[in-house]
CSV table of C-alpha atoms and ligand atoms in Angstrom, one decimal:
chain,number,residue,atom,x,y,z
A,16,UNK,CA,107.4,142.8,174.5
A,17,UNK,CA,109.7,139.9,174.6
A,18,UNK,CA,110.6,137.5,177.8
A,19,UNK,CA,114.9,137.2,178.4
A,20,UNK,CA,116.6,135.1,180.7
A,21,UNK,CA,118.8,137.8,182.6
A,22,UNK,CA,121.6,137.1,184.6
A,23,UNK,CA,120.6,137.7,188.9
A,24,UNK,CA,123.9,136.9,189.9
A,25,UNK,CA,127.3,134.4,189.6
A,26,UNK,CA,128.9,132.3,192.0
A,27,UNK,CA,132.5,129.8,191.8
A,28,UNK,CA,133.8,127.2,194.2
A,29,UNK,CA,137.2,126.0,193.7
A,30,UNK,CA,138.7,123.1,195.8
A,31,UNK,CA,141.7,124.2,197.9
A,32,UNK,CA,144.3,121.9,196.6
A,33,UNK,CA,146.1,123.9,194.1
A,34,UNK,CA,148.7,122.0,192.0
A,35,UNK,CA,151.4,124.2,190.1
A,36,UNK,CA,152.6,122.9,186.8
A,37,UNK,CA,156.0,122.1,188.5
A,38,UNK,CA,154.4,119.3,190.8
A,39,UNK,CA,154.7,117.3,187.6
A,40,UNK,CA,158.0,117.5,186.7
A,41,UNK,CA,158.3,114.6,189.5
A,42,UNK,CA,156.2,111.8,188.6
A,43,UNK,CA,156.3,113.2,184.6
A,44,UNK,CA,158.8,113.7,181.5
A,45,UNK,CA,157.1,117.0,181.3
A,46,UNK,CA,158.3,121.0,182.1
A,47,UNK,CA,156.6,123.6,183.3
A,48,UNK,CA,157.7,125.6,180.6
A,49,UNK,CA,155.8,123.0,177.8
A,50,UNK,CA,152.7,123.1,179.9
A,51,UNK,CA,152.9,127.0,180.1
A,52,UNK,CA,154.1,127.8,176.5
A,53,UNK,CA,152.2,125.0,175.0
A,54,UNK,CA,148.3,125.7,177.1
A,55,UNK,CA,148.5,128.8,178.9
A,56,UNK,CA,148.4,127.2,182.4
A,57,UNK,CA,150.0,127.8,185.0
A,58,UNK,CA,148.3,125.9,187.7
A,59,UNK,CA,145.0,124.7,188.6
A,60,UNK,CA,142.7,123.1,191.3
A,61,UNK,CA,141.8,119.4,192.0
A,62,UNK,CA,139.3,118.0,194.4
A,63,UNK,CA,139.7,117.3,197.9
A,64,UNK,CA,139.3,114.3,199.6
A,65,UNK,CA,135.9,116.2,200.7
A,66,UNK,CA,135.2,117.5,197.4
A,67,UNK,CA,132.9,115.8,194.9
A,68,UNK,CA,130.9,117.4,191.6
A,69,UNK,CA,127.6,117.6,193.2
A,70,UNK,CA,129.5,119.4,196.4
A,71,UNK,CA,131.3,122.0,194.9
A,72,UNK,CA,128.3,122.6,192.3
A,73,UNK,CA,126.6,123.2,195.3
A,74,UNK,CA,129.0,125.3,197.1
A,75,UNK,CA,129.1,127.7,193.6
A,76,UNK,CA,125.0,127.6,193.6
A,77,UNK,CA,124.8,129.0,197.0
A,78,UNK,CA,127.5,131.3,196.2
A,79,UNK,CA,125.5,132.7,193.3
A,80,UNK,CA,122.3,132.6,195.2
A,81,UNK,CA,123.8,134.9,197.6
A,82,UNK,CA,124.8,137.5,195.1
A,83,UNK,CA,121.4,137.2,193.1
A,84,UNK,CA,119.5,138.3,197.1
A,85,UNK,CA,117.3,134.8,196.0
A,86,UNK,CA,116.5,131.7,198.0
A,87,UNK,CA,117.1,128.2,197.1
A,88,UNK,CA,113.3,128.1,197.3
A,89,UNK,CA,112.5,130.3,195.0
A,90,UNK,CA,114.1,128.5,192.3
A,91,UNK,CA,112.4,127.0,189.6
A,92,UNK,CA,114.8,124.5,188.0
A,93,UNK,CA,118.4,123.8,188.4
A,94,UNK,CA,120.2,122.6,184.7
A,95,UNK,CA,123.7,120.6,185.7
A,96,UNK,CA,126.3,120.7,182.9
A,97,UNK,CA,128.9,118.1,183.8
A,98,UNK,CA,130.5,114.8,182.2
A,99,UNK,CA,131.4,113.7,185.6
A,100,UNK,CA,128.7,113.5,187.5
A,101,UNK,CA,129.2,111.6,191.4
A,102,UNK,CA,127.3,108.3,190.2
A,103,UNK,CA,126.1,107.3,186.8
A,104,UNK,CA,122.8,108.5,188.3
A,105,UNK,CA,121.1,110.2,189.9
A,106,UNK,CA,122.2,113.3,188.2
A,107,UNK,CA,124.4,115.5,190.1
A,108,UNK,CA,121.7,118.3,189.7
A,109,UNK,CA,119.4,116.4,191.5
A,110,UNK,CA,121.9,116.1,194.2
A,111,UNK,CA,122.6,119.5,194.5
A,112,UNK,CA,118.2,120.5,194.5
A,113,UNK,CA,118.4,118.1,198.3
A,114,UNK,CA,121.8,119.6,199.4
A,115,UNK,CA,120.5,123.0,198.8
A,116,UNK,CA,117.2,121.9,201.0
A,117,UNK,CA,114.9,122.4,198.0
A,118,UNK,CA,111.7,120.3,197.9
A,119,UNK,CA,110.4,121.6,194.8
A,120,UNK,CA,110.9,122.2,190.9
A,121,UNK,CA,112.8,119.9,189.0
A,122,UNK,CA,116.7,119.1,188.6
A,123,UNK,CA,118.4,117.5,185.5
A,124,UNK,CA,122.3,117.2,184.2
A,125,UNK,CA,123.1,118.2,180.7
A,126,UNK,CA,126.6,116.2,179.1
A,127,UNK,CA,127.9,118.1,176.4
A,128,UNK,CA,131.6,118.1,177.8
A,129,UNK,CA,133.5,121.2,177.5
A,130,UNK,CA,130.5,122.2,175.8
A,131,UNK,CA,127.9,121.6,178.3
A,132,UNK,CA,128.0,125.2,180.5
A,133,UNK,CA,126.5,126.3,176.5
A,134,UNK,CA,124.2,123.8,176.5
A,135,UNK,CA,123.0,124.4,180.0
A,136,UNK,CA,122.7,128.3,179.3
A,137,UNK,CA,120.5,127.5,175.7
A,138,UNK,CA,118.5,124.8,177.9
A,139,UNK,CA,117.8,126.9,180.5
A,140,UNK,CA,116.7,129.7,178.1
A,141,UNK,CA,114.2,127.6,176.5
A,142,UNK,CA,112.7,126.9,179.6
A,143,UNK,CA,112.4,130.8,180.6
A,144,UNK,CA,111.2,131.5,177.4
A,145,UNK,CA,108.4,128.6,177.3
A,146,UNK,CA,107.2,129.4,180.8
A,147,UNK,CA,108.3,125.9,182.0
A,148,UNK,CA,110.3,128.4,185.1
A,149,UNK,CA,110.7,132.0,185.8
A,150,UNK,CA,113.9,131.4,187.8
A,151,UNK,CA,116.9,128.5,186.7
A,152,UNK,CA,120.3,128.0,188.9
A,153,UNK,CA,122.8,127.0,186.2
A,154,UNK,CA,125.8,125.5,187.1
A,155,UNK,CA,129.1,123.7,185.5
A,156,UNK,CA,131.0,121.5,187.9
A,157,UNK,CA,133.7,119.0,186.9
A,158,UNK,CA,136.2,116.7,188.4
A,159,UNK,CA,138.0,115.9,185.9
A,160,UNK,CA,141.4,114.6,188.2
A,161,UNK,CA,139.1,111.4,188.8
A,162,UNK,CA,139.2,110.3,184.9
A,163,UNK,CA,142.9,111.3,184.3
A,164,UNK,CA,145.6,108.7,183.2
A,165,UNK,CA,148.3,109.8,185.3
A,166,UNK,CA,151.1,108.5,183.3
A,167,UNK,CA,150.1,110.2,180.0
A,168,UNK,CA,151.9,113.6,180.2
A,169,UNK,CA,149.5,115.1,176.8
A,170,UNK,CA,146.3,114.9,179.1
A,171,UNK,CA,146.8,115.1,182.7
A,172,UNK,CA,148.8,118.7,183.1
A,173,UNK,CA,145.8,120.3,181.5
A,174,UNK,CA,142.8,119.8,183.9
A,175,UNK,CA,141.5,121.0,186.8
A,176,UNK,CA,138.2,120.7,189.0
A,177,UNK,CA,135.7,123.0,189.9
A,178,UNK,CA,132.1,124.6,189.7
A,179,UNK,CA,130.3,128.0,188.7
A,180,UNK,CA,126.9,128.7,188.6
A,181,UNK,CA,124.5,131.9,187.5
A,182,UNK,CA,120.7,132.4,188.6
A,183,UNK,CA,118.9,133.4,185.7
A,184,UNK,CA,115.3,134.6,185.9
A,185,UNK,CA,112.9,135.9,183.4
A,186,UNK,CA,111.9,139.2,182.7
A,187,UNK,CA,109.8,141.1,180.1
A,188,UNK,CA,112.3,143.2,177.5
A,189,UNK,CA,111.8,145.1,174.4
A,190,UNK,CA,113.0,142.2,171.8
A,191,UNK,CA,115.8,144.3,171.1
A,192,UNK,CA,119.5,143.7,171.0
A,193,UNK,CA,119.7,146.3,173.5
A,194,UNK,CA,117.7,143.7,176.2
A,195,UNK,CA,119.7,142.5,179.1
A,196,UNK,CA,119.8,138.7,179.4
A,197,UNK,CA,120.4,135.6,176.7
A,198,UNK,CA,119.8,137.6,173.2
A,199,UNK,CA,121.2,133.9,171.1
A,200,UNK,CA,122.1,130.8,171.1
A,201,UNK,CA,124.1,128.4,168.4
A,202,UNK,CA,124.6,124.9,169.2
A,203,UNK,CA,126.4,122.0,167.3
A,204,UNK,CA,127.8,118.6,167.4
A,205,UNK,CA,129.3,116.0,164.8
A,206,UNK,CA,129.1,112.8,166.6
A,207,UNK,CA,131.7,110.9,163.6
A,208,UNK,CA,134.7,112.9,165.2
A,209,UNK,CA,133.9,111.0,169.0
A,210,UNK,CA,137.4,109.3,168.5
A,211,UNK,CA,139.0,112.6,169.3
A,212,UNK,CA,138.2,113.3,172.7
A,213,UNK,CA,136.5,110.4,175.0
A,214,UNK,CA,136.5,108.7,177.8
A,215,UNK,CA,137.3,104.6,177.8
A,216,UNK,CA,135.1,104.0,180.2
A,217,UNK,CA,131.4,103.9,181.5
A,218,UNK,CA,128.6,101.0,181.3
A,219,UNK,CA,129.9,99.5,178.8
A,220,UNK,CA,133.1,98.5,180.2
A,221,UNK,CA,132.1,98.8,183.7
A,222,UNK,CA,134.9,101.2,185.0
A,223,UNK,CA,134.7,105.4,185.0
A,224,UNK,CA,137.4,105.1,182.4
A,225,UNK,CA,140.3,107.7,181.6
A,226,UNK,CA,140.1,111.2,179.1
A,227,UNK,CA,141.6,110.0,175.8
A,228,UNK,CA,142.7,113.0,173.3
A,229,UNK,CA,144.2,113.4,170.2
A,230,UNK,CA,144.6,117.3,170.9
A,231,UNK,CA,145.9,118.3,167.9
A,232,UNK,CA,143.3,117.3,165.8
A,233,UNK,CA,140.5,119.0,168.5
A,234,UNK,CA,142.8,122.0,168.0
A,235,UNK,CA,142.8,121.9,164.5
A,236,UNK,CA,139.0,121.9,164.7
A,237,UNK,CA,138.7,124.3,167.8
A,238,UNK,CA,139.6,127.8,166.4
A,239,UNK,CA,137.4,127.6,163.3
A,240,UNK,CA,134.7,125.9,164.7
A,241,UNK,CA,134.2,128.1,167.8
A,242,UNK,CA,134.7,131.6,166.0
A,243,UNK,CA,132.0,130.2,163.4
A,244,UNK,CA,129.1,129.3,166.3
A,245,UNK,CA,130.3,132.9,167.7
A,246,UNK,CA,129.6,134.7,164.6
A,247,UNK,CA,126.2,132.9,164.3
A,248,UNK,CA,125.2,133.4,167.8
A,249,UNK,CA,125.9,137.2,167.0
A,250,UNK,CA,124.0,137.3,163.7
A,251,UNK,CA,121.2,135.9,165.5
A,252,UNK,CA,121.6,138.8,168.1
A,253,UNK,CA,122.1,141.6,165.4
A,254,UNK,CA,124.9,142.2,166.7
A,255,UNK,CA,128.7,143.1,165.7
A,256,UNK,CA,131.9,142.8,167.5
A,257,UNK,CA,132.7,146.0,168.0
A,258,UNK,CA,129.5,146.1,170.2
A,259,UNK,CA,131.0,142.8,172.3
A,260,UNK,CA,132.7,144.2,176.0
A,261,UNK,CA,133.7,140.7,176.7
A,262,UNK,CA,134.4,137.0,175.1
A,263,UNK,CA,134.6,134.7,178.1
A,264,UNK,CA,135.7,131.8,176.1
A,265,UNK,CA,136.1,128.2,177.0
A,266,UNK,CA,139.2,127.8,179.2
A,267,UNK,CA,140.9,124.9,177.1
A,268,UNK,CA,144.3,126.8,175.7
A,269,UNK,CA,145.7,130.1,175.4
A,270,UNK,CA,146.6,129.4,171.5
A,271,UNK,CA,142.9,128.7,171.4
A,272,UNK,CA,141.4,131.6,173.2
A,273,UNK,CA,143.7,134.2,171.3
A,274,UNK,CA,143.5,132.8,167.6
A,275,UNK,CA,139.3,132.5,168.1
A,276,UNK,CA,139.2,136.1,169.3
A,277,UNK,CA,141.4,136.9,166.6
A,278,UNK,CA,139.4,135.4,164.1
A,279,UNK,CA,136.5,137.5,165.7
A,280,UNK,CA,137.9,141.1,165.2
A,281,UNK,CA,138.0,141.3,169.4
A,282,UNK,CA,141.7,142.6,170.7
A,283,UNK,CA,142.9,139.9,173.7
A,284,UNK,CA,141.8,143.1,176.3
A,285,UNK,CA,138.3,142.4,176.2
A,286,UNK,CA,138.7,138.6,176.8
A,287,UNK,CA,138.5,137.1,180.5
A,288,UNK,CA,141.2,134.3,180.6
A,289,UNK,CA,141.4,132.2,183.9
A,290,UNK,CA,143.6,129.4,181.9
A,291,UNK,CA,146.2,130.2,183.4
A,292,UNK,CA,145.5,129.5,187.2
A,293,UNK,CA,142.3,126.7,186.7
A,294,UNK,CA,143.6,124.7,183.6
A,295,UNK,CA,140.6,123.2,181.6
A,296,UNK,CA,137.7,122.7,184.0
A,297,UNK,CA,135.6,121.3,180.8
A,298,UNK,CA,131.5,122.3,181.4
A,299,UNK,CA,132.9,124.5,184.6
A,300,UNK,CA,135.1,126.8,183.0
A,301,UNK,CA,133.1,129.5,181.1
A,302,UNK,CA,130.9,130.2,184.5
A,303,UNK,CA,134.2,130.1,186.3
A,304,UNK,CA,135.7,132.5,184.0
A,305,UNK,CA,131.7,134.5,184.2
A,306,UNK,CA,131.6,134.6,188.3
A,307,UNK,CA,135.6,135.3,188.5
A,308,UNK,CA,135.6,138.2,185.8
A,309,UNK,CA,132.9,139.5,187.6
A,310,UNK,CA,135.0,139.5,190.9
A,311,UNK,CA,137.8,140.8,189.0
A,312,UNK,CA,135.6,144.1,188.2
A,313,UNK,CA,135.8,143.3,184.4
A,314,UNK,CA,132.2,142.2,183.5
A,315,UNK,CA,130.1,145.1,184.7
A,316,UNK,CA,126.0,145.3,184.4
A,317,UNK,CA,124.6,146.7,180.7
A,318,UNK,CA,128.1,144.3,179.1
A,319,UNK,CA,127.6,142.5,176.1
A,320,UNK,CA,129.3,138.8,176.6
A,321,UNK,CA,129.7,136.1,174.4
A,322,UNK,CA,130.5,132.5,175.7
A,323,UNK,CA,131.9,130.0,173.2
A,324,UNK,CA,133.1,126.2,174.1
A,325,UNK,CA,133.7,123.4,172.4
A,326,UNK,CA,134.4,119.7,173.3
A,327,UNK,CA,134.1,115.9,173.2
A,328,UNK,CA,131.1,114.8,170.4
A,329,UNK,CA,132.7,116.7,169.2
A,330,UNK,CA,129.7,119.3,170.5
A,331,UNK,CA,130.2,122.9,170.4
A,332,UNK,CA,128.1,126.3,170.3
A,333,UNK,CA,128.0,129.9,171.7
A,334,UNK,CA,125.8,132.0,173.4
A,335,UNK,CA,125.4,135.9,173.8
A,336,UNK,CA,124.4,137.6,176.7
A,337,UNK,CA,124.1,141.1,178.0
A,338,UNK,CA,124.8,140.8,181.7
B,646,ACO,N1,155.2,117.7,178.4
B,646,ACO,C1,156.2,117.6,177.4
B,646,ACO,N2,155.9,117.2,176.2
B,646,ACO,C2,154.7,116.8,175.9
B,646,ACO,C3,153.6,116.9,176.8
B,646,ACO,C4,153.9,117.3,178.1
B,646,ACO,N3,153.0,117.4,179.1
B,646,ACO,N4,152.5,116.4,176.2
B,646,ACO,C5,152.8,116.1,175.0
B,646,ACO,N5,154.1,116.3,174.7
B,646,ACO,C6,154.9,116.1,173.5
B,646,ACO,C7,154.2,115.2,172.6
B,646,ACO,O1,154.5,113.8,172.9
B,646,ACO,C8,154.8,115.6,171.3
B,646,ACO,O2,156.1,115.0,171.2
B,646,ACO,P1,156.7,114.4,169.8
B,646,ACO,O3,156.7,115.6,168.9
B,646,ACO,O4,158.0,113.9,170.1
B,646,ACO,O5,155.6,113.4,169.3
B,646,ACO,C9,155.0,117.1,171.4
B,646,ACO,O6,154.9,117.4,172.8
B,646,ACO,C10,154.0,117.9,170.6
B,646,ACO,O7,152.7,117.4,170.9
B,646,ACO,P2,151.4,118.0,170.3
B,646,ACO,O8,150.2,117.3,170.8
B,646,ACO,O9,151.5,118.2,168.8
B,646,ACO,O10,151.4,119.5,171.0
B,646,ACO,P3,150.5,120.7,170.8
B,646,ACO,O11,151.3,121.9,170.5
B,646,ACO,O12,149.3,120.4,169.9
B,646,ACO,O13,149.9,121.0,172.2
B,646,ACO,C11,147.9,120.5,173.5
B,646,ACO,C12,149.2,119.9,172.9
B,646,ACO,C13,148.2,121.5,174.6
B,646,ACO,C14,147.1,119.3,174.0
B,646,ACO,C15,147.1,121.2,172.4
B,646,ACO,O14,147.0,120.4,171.2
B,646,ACO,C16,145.6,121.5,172.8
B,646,ACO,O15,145.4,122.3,173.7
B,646,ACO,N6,144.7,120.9,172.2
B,646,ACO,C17,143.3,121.2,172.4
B,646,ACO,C18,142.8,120.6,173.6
B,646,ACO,C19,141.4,121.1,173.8
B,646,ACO,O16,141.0,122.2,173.5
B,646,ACO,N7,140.5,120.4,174.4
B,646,ACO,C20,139.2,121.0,174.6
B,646,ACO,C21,138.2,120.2,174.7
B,646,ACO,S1,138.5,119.3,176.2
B,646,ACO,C22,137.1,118.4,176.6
B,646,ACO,O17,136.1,118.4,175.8
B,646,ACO,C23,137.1,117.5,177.8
């Protein structure tokens, strides 16, 4: 007998402003067509005036609370992957533990960019599997409009703002790859390619600071680098692709998503893509993509899932899941 982290339910909050891709063909030398044939998306959400990280992470806790039939007060711990936190600190997750009325277990943010929902997931597993909690929100929220550049085209058409969280809890399983919940996780980083993706900002220079990309060169890296930490994570599993139902990728680029399940045997059909409509939501998009595939009727109970992201560090990883 083993302990997994299984999935109780998924929740999303997206902010109501939507912004289609032609918006930026105003203030931009930019298409809709690039942005489409270049990344995929189409359109995607950005913050309110009433919307900050810590609200909508919130708004996407609740919602998964509600599907999992659990109360905030049964939860154990709540792990916050996000790079844009409300205020340097507190952390965002401890925000969220008072505006969800909880008065007990412990709250912490995780920054591994794009990279961070992975992080949260592995974090969150160690703590199931350690006994340190039996039940873990884990949530991805982002608002990324508040550290674009506005006047560089190459960055600011492919972001968006959001949250998703799951409610994990443990439960005693066989040890077998045939266990519901987190069967591996793979994480990376090589801090000496930073210069690709950053933000100029922070303590240091005493402003938030704007996203800085050479996205090329994170391309060049992405494909190989995120089918690698998938093929890990699935070794470590013992498991193949043919017994994968679903890749639910990191929502960066279409060209991305399509040559890394490519490079993983998996036909595009059993792939959940949400580029399209919420651009690059950074640590928010893989439980966006998890809680809207799941609305979509797509990720079904007994599926085999893997999640792969990668981003600024450059950090990257994977995990697999049966849901
Ligand atoms: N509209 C029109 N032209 C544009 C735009 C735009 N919005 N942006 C850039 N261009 C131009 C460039 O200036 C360049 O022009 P030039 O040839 O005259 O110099 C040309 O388009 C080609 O630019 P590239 O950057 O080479 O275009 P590419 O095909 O690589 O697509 C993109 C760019 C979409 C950014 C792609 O490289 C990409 O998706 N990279 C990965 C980004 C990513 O995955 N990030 C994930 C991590 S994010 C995180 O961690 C926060």
């Amino acid at each position: 007998m083993t302990i997994r982290a299984v999935v109780r339910g998924a929740g999303h909050y997206l902010p109501a402003r939507v912004v289609e891709n032609s918006e930026f063909e105003a203030t931009l030398d930019t298409t809709d067509e690039w942005i489409r044939s270049r990344s995929g998306i189409e359109r995607r959400h950005f913050a309110t005036e009433t919307d900050t990280t810590s609200s909508m992470a919130t708004a996407a806790a609740q919602a998964a609370l509600a599907d999992s039939g659990l109360e905030a007060s049964d939860i154990d711990a709540i792990v916050l992957a996000t790079s844009t936190a409300d205020l340097t600190f507190p952390s965002a997750a401890t925000m969220v533990q008072a505006q969800l009325g909880m008065t007990g277990g412990f709250a912490f943010d995780v920054q591994a960019v794009c990279a961070g929902f992975v992080y949260a997931l592995s974090n969150a597993n160690a703590l199931i599997l350690s006994g340190q909690a039996r039940r873990v929100l884990v949530i991805g929220a982002e608002t990324f409009s508040k550290i674009m550049d506005w006047t560089d085209r190459s960055t600011c058409v492919l972001f968006g703002d959001g949250a998703g969280a799951l409610v994990l809890e443990a439960e005693e399983a066989a040890g077998e790859a045939s266990d519901r919940g987190i069967l591996a996780c793979d994480l990376h980083s090589d801090g000496r390619l930073r210069d690709l993706l950053y933000v100029d900002g922070g303590v240091s220079t005493g402003t938030s600071g704007y996203l800085r990309m050479q996205g090329n060169q994170v391309f060049r890296h992405a494909v190989e680098k995120l089918a690698a930490t998938a093929h890990t994570a699935m070794d470590r599993a013992g498991v193949t692709a043919d017994d994968v139902d679903w890749i639910v990728p990191h929502q960066a680029n279409i060209r991305i998503i399509q040559g890394t399940a490519k490079k993983m045997n998996v036909p595009m059909d059993r792939v959940v893509v949400t580029v399209q409509d919420h651009g690059n939501t950074s640590a928010a998009s893989i439980p966006l993509a998890l809680s809207v595939g799941r609305a979509r009727g797509q990720i079904k109970d007994g599926d085999l899932l893997v999640t792969e992201a990668i981003g600024g560090g450059l950090a990257w990883g994977a995990v697999v899941l049966r849901w």
